[in-house]
XYZ file of C-alpha atoms in Angstrom:
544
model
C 185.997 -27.973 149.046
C 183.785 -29.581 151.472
C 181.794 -27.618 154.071
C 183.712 -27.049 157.236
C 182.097 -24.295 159.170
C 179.883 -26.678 161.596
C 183.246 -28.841 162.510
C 185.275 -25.474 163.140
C 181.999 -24.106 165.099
C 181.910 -27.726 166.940
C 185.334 -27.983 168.015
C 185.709 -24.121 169.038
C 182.637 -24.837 171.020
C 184.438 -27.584 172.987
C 187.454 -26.468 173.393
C 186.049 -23.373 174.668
C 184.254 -25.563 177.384
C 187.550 -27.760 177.991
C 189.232 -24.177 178.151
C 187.361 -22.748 180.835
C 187.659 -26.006 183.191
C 191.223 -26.992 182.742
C 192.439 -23.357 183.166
C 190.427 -23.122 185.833
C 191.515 -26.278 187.120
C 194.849 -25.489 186.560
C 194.554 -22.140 188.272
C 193.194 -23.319 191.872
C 195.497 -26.132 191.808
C 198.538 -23.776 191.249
C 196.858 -20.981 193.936
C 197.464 -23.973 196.516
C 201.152 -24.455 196.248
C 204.213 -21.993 196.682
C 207.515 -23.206 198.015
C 208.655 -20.818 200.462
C 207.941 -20.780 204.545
C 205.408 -19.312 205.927
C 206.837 -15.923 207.609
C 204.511 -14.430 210.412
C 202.246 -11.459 209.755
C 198.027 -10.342 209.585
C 195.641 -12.064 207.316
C 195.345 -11.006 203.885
C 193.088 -8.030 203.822
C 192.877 -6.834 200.299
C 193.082 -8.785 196.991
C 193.947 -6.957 193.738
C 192.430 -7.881 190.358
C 194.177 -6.991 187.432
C 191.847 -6.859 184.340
C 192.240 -4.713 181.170
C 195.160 -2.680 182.216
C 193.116 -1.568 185.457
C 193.840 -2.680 189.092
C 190.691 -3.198 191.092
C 191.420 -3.313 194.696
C 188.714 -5.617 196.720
C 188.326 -6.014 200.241
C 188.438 -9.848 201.801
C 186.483 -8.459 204.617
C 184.163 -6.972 202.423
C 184.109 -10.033 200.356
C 183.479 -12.381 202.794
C 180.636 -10.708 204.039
C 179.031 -10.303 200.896
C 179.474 -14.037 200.007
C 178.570 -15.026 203.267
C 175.348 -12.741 202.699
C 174.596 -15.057 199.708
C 175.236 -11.584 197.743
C 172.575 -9.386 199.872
C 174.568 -7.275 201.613
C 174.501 -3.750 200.235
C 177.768 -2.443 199.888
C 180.317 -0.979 197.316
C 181.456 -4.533 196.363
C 177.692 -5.393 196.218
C 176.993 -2.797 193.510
C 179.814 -4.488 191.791
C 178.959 -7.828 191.469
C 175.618 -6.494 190.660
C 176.463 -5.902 187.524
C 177.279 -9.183 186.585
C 174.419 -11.890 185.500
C 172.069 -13.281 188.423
C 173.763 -16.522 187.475
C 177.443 -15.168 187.230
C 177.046 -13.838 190.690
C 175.622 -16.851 192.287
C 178.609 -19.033 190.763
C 181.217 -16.496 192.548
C 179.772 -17.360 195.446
C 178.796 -21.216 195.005
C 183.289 -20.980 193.980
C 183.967 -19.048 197.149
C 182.282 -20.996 199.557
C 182.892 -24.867 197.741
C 185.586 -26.965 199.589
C 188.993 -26.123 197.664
C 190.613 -29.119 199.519
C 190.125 -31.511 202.167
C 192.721 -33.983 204.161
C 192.195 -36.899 201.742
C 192.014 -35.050 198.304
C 193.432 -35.784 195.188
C 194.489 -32.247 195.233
C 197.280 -32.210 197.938
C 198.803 -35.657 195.537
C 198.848 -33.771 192.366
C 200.209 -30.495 193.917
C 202.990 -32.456 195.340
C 204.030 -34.210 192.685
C 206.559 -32.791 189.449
C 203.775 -31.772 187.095
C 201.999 -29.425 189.841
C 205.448 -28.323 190.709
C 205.933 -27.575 187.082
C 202.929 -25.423 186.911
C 203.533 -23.464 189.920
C 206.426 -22.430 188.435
C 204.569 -20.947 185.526
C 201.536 -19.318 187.837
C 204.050 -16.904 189.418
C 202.604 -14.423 186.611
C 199.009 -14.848 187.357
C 198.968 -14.665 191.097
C 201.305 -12.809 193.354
C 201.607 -12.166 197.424
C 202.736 -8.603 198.758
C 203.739 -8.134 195.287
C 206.655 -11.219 194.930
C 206.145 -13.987 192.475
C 207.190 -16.730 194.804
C 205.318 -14.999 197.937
C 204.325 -16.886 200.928
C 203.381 -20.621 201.040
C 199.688 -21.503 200.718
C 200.163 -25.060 201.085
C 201.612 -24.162 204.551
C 198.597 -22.110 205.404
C 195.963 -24.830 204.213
C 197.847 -27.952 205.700
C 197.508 -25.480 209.355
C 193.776 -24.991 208.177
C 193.278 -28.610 207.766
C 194.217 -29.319 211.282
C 191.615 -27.151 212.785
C 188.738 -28.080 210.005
C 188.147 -31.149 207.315
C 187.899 -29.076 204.833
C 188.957 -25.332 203.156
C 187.172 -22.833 201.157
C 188.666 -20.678 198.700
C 187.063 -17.913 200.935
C 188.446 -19.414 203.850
C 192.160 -19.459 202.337
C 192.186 -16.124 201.025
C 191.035 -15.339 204.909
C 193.805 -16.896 206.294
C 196.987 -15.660 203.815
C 199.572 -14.212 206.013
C 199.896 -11.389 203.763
C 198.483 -7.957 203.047
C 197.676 -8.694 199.409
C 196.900 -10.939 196.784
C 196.396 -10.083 193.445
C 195.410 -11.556 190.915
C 196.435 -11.252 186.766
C 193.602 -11.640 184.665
C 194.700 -10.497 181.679
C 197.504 -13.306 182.216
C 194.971 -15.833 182.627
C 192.824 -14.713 179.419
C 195.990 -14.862 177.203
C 196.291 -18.666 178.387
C 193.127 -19.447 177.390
C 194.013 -17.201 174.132
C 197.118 -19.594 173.131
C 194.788 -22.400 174.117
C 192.518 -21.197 171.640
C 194.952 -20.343 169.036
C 196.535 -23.861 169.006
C 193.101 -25.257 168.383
C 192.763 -22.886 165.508
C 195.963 -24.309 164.232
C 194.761 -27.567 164.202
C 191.581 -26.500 162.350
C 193.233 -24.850 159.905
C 195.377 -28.073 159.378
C 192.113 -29.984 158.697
C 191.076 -27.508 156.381
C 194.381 -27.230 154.524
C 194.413 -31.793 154.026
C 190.099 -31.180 153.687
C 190.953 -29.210 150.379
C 192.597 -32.613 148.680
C 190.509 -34.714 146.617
C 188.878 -37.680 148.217
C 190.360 -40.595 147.458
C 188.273 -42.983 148.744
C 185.062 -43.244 150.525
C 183.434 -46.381 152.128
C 181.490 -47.110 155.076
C 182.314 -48.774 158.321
C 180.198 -50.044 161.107
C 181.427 -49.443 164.469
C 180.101 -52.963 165.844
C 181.225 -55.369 163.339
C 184.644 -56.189 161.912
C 186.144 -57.450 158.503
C 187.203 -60.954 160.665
C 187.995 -64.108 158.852
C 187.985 -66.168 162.543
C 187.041 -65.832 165.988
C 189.420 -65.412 168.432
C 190.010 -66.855 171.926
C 191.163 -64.579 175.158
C 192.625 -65.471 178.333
C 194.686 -64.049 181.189
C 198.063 -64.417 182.506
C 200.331 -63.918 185.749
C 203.909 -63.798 184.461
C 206.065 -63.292 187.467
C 208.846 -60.506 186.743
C 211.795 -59.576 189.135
C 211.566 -56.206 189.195
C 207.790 -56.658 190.821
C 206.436 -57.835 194.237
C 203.119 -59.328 192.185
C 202.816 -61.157 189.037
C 202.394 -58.587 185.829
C 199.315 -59.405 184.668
C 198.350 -59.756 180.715
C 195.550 -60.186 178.209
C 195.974 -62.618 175.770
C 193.998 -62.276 172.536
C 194.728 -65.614 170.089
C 193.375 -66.365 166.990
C 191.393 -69.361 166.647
C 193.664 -72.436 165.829
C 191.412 -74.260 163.261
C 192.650 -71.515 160.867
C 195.431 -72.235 158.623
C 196.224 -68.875 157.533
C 199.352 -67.915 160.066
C 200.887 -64.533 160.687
C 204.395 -63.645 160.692
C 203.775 -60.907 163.119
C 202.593 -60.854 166.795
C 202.231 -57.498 168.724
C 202.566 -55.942 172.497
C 199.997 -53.357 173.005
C 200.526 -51.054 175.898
C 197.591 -48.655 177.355
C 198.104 -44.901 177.909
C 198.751 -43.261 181.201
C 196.051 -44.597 183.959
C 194.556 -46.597 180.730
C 193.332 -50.566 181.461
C 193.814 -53.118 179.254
C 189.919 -53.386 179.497
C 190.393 -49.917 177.139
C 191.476 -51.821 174.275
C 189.682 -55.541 174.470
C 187.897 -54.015 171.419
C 191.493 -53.554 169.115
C 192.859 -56.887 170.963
C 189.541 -58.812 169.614
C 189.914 -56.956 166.170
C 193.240 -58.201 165.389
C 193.091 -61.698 167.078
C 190.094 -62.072 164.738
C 192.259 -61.507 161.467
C 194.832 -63.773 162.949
C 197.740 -61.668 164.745
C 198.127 -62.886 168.483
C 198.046 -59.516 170.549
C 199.531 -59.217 174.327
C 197.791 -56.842 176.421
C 199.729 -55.350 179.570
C 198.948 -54.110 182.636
C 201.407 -51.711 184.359
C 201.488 -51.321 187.558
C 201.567 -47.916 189.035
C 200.406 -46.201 186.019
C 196.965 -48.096 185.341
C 193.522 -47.896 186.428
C 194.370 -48.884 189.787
C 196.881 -46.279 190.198
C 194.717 -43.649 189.191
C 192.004 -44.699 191.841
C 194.357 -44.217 194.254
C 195.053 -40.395 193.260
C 190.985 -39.939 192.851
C 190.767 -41.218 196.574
C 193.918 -38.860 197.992
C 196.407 -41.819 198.826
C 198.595 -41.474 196.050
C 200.198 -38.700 193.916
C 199.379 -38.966 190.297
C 201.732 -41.262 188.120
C 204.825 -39.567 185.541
C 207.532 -40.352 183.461
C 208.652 -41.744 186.845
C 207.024 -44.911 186.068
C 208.876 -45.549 182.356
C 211.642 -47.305 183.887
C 209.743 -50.075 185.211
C 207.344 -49.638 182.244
C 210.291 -50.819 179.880
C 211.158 -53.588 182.481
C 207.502 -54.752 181.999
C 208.375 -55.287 178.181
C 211.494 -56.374 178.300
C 210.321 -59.391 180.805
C 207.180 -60.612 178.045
C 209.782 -60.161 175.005
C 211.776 -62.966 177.156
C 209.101 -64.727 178.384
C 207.855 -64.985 174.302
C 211.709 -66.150 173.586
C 211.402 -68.689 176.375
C 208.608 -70.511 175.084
C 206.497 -69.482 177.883
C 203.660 -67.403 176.466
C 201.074 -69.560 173.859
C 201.650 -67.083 170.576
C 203.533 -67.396 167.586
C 205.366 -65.035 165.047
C 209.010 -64.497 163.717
C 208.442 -60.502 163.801
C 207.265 -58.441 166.575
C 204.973 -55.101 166.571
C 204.991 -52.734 169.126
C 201.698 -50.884 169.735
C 200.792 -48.249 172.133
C 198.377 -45.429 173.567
C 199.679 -42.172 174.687
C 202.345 -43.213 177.055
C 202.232 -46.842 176.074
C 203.474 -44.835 171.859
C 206.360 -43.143 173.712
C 207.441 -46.305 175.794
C 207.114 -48.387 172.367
C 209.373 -45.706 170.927
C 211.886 -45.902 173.700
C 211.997 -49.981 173.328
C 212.790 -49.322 169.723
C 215.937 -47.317 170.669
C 215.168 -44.309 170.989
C 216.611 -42.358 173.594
C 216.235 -38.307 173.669
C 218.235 -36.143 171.578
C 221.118 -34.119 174.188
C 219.786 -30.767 175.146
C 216.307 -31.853 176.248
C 216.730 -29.122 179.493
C 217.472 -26.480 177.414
C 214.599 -27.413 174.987
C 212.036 -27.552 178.322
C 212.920 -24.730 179.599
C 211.470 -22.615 176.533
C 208.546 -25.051 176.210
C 207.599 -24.995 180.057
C 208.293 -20.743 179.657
C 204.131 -20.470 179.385
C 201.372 -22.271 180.982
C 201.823 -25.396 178.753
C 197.677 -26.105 178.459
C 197.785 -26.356 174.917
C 200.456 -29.089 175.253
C 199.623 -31.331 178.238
C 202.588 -33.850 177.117
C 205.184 -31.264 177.492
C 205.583 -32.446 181.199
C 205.547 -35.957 180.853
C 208.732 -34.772 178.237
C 210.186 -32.612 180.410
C 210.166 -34.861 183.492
C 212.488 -37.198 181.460
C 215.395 -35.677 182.486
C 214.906 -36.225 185.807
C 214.434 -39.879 185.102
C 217.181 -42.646 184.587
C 216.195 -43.961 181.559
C 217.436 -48.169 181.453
C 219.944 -48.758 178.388
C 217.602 -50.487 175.607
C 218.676 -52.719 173.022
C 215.933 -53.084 170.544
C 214.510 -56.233 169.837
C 215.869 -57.828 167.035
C 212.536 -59.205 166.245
C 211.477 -55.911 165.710
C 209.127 -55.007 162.594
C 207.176 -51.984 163.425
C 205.698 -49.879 165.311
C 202.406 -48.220 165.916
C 201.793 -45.093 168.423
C 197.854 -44.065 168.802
C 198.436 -40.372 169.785
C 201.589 -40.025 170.454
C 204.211 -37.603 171.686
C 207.912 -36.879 171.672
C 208.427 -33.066 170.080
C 210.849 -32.531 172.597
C 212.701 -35.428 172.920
C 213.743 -36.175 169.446
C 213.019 -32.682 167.243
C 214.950 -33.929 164.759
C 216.456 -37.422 164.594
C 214.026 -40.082 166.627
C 216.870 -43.273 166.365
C 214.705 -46.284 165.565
C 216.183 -48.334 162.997
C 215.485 -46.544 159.264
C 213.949 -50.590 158.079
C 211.098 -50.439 160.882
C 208.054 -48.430 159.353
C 206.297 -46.561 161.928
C 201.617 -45.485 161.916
C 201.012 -42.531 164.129
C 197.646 -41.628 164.719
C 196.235 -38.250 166.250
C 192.530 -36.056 166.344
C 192.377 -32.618 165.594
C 190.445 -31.993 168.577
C 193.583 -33.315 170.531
C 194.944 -31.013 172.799
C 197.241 -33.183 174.647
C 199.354 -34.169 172.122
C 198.245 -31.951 169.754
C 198.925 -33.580 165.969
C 200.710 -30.307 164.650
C 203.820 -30.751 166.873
C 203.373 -33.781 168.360
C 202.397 -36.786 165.639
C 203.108 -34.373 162.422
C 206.463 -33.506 164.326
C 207.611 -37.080 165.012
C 206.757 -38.387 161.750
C 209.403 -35.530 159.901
C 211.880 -36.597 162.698
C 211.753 -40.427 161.957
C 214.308 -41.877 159.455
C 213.064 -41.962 155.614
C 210.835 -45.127 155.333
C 208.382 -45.477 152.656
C 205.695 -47.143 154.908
C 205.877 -44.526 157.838
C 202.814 -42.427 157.989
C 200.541 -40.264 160.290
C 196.717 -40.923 160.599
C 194.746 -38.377 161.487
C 191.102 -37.926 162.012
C 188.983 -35.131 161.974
C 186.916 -34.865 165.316
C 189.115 -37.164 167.509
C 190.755 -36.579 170.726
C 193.282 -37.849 172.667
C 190.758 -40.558 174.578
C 189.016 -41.056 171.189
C 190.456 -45.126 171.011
C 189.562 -45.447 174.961
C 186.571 -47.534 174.801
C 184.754 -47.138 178.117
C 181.851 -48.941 179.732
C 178.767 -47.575 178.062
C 180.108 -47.122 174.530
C 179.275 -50.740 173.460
C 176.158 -50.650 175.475
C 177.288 -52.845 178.304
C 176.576 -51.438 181.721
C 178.896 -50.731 184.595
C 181.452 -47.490 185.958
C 185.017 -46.764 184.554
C 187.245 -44.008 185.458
C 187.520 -42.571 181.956
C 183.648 -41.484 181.820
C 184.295 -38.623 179.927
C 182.497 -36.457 178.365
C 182.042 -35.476 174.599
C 184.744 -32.808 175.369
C 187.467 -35.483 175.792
C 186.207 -38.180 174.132
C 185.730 -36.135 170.699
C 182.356 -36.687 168.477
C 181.747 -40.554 166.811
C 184.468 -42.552 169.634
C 183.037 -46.075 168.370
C 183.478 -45.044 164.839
C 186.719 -43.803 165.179
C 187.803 -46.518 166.261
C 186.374 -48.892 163.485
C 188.454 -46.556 160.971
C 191.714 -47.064 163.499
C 191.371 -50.758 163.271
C 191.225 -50.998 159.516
C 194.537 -48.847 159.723
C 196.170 -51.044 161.935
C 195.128 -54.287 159.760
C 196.064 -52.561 156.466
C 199.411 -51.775 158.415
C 199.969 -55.062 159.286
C 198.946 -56.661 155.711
C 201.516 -54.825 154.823
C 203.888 -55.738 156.973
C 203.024 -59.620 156.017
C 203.798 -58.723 152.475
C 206.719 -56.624 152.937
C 205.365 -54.428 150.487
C 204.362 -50.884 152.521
C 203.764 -49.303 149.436
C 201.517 -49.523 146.294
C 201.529 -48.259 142.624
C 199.544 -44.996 142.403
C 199.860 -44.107 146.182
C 199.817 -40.350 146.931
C 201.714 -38.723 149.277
C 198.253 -37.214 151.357
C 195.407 -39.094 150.734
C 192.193 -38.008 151.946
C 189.557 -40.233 152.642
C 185.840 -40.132 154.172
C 184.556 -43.018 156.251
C 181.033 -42.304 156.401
C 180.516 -39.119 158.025
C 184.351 -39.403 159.273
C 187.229 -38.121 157.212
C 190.616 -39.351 157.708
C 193.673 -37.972 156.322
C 197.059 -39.766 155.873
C 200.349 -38.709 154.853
C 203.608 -39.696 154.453
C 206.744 -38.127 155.699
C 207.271 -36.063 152.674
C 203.606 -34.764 153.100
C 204.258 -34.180 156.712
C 207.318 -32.231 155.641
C 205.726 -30.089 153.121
C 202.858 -29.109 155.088
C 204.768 -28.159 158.222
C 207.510 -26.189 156.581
């Protein structure tokens, strides 16, 4: 067996890092918001820490002078946070005094919307007021500090609390980051478990070139829709027309939540190039655009609210394509999505969520669901009129790159048993992790020999999201993440995701999914890469 201690040391290492700023994240977003009014009474004056069984009682007052003091002032809280590192102490104060919120924050969007609702629900164990778990209202108390100041401290709020005391559960908050932690160590264990099979195959990709037989031509479209005030605007990739070889297929690829199109010119050019005609869309309300507008405080961020109109965007290039209108060709038609764009590509195809999906959240959502970030996209669902779908009858597969549906079909996803289906995931994915989210759907899918789950040791969830930067051209995206999103090798992942896709589709073309001396899990290493893929029996085996 191959050596795996410096991956299992890598990943811990990041998802510690992605940890400790999404819980903490998670925790000051959730401190903001509490449903109940604000009932009359003194400023906070005490806030209880619970840590290792023990209740420490602290002071505001004496707080706030100490932190004010830039941690000078001798006192018994002083001798305190003495004892903590030089640099530990100065970033309690540097998170004390930093603006928590101001009137045109992304902050007050996302706390408004479902998903910060969601987690509120779930904080009620980490932070309590005079001892209730619903307590008094910050949100009331910072919108009447924001109309006396641009801006609130944490310092400041904790100040101004009409209540005696706060307190807060540590040991709560350390057994989130514990199941955060312990999912990842699931996932690692997964790669060691598919690590241990022999490799099957072994070749070498470059991230900058492609197996092409043609060039390929791209332009862009306005198709006016009803259902829109603007024209839905498209990418076209085509495949150069002095070729003779002609595809049966052509495919709809559509981004992730708050993705671009621009995310995926490098897949669109990929296939064009081996001659499949790829539409790119761009939703509205969900894209780039949409997420600029929550960054800037003048929007709340985008949900499952937005499938609706996302299957409406579809549904109106599947009839423009039947109409003549659009400049592609193909008897059979592909679906092919990121994130959200995999789960609206599984909806088109006719599947709608298994009854009980309430029941189903409610256990999920029980705990902090950090480990699971999709879990609330799923669990808004049911507060969402899904359209009725027919599927197209054009339909010939489908591809989801990360995607997600454990709670919406656990056991029967209803796309029709002759459409193979390629999930992808990263082990280093903790948004829709691959264990119950790509692993999951591909047990739940009907019995089709060329189904199968890809997944790739060191990706993420963002790993296909190619962002200015990556291919060495200059300008600013939003998704200019970090190695602790993006997962290690992005541009080579996605040169091993493209050849999946294209052997996909070959096979598609053929109509043969599956050849002589196939395994079930196949394990094979793409330079320094290694890529596992299974098929639904695999998937079964290993999970049960």
């Amino acid at each position: 067996m191959r050596e795996t201690g410096s991956t299992r040391e890598l990943a811990l290492a990041l998802g510690g890092r992605l940890t400790g700023r999404l819980i903490a994240a998670g925790f000051m977003s959730s401190l903001l918001l509490w449903a109940a009014p604000p009932r009359p009474g003194h400023a906070a004056s005490e806030l209880e820490v619970r840590l290792d069984g023990m209740a420490l009682p602290i002071s505001i007052d004496d707080l706030s002078v100490w932190v004010r003091s830039g941690g000078t002032r001798s006192s018994e809280l002083g001798v305190w946070f003495n004892l903590l590192e030089e640099q530990s102490r100065s970033g309690v104060i540097d998170l004390l005094q930093a603006p928590l919120i101001n009137d045109s924050s992304m902050t007050r969007q996302i706390l408004n919307s479902w998903a910060g609702r969601q987690l509120l629900d779930q904080v009620g164990d980490l932070v309590q007021v005079d001892n209730e778990t619903t307590g008094v209202t910050v949100q009331a108390t910072l919108e009447r500090l924001l109309e006396e100041r641009p801006e609130v401290t944490t310092l400041e709020l904790l100040e101004a609390l009409p209540a005696q005391k706060v307190r807060l559960d540590l040991d709560a908050l350390l057994d989130v980051a514990a199941s955060w932690r312990l999912q990842l160590e699931r996932q690692l264990s997964l790669v060691e478990r598919l690590g241990r099979e022999p490799v099957s195959q072994r070749r070498l990709v470059q991230a900058t070139q492609s197996s092409a037989i043609a060039d390929a031509r791209f332009e862009r479209w306005a198709l006016p829709v009803p259902h829109r005030e603007h024209a839905l605007q498209l990418q076209l990739w085509l495949p150069d027309t002095s070729v003779e070889l002609v595809r049966r297929s052509w495919l709809v690829l559509m981004p992730g939540l708050g993705g671009s199109p621009d995310h995926f010119g490098w897949l669109g050019r990929a296939l064009s190039r081996n001659g499949w005609p790829v539409v790119v869309l761009e939703h509205p309300g969900s894209d780039a655009v949409a997420v600029q507008a929550l960054l800037e405080g003048r929007r709340p961020p985008p949900g499952a609210e937005v499938l609706p109109e996302r299957l409406q965007d579809l549904q109106e290039v599947l009839s423009a394509f039947e109409r003549g209108e659009l400049p592609l060709s193909g008897d059979q038609l592909v679906l092919l999505g990121h994130s959200l764009g995999a789960l609206t590509a599984l909806l088109a195809s006719g599947a709608q969520p298994e009854p009980g999906l309430g029941l189903r959240c409610q256990r999920a959502l029980d705990d902090l669901p950090l480990s699971n970030l999709s879990r609330l996209l799923q669990c808004q669902i049911q507060d969402v009129s899904l359209p009725p779908v027919v599927p197209p009858p054009s339909l010939a597969g489908v591809v989801g790159l990360n995607s997600f549906g454990s709670l919406l079909w656990p056991k029967n996803v209803a796309v029709a048993s002759d459409v193979p289906v390629l999930l992808s995931g990263g082990s280093l994915d903790l948004i829709t992790p691959p264990i119950s989210e790509q692993l999951g759907l591909l047990r739940a899918l009907p019995p089709n020999p060329g189904t199968r789950v890809v997944l790739v040791e060191g990706a993420s969830h963002f790993s296909p999201v190619r962002v200015e930067g990556q291919s060495g051209s200059q300008g600013q995206d939003l998704f200019q993440l970090g190695e602790e999103l993006v997962g290690v090798q992005p541009l080579q992942v996605q040169a091993l995701l493209e050849q999946e896709i294209l052997r996909f589709l070959d096979r598609l073309e053929t109509g043969r999914m599956v050849k002589p001396g196939e395994r079930d899990a196949e394990h094979v290493q793409v330079g320094s890469l290694h890529l596992y893929r299974l098929n639904q029996g695999a998937a079964t085996r290993l999970l049960d």
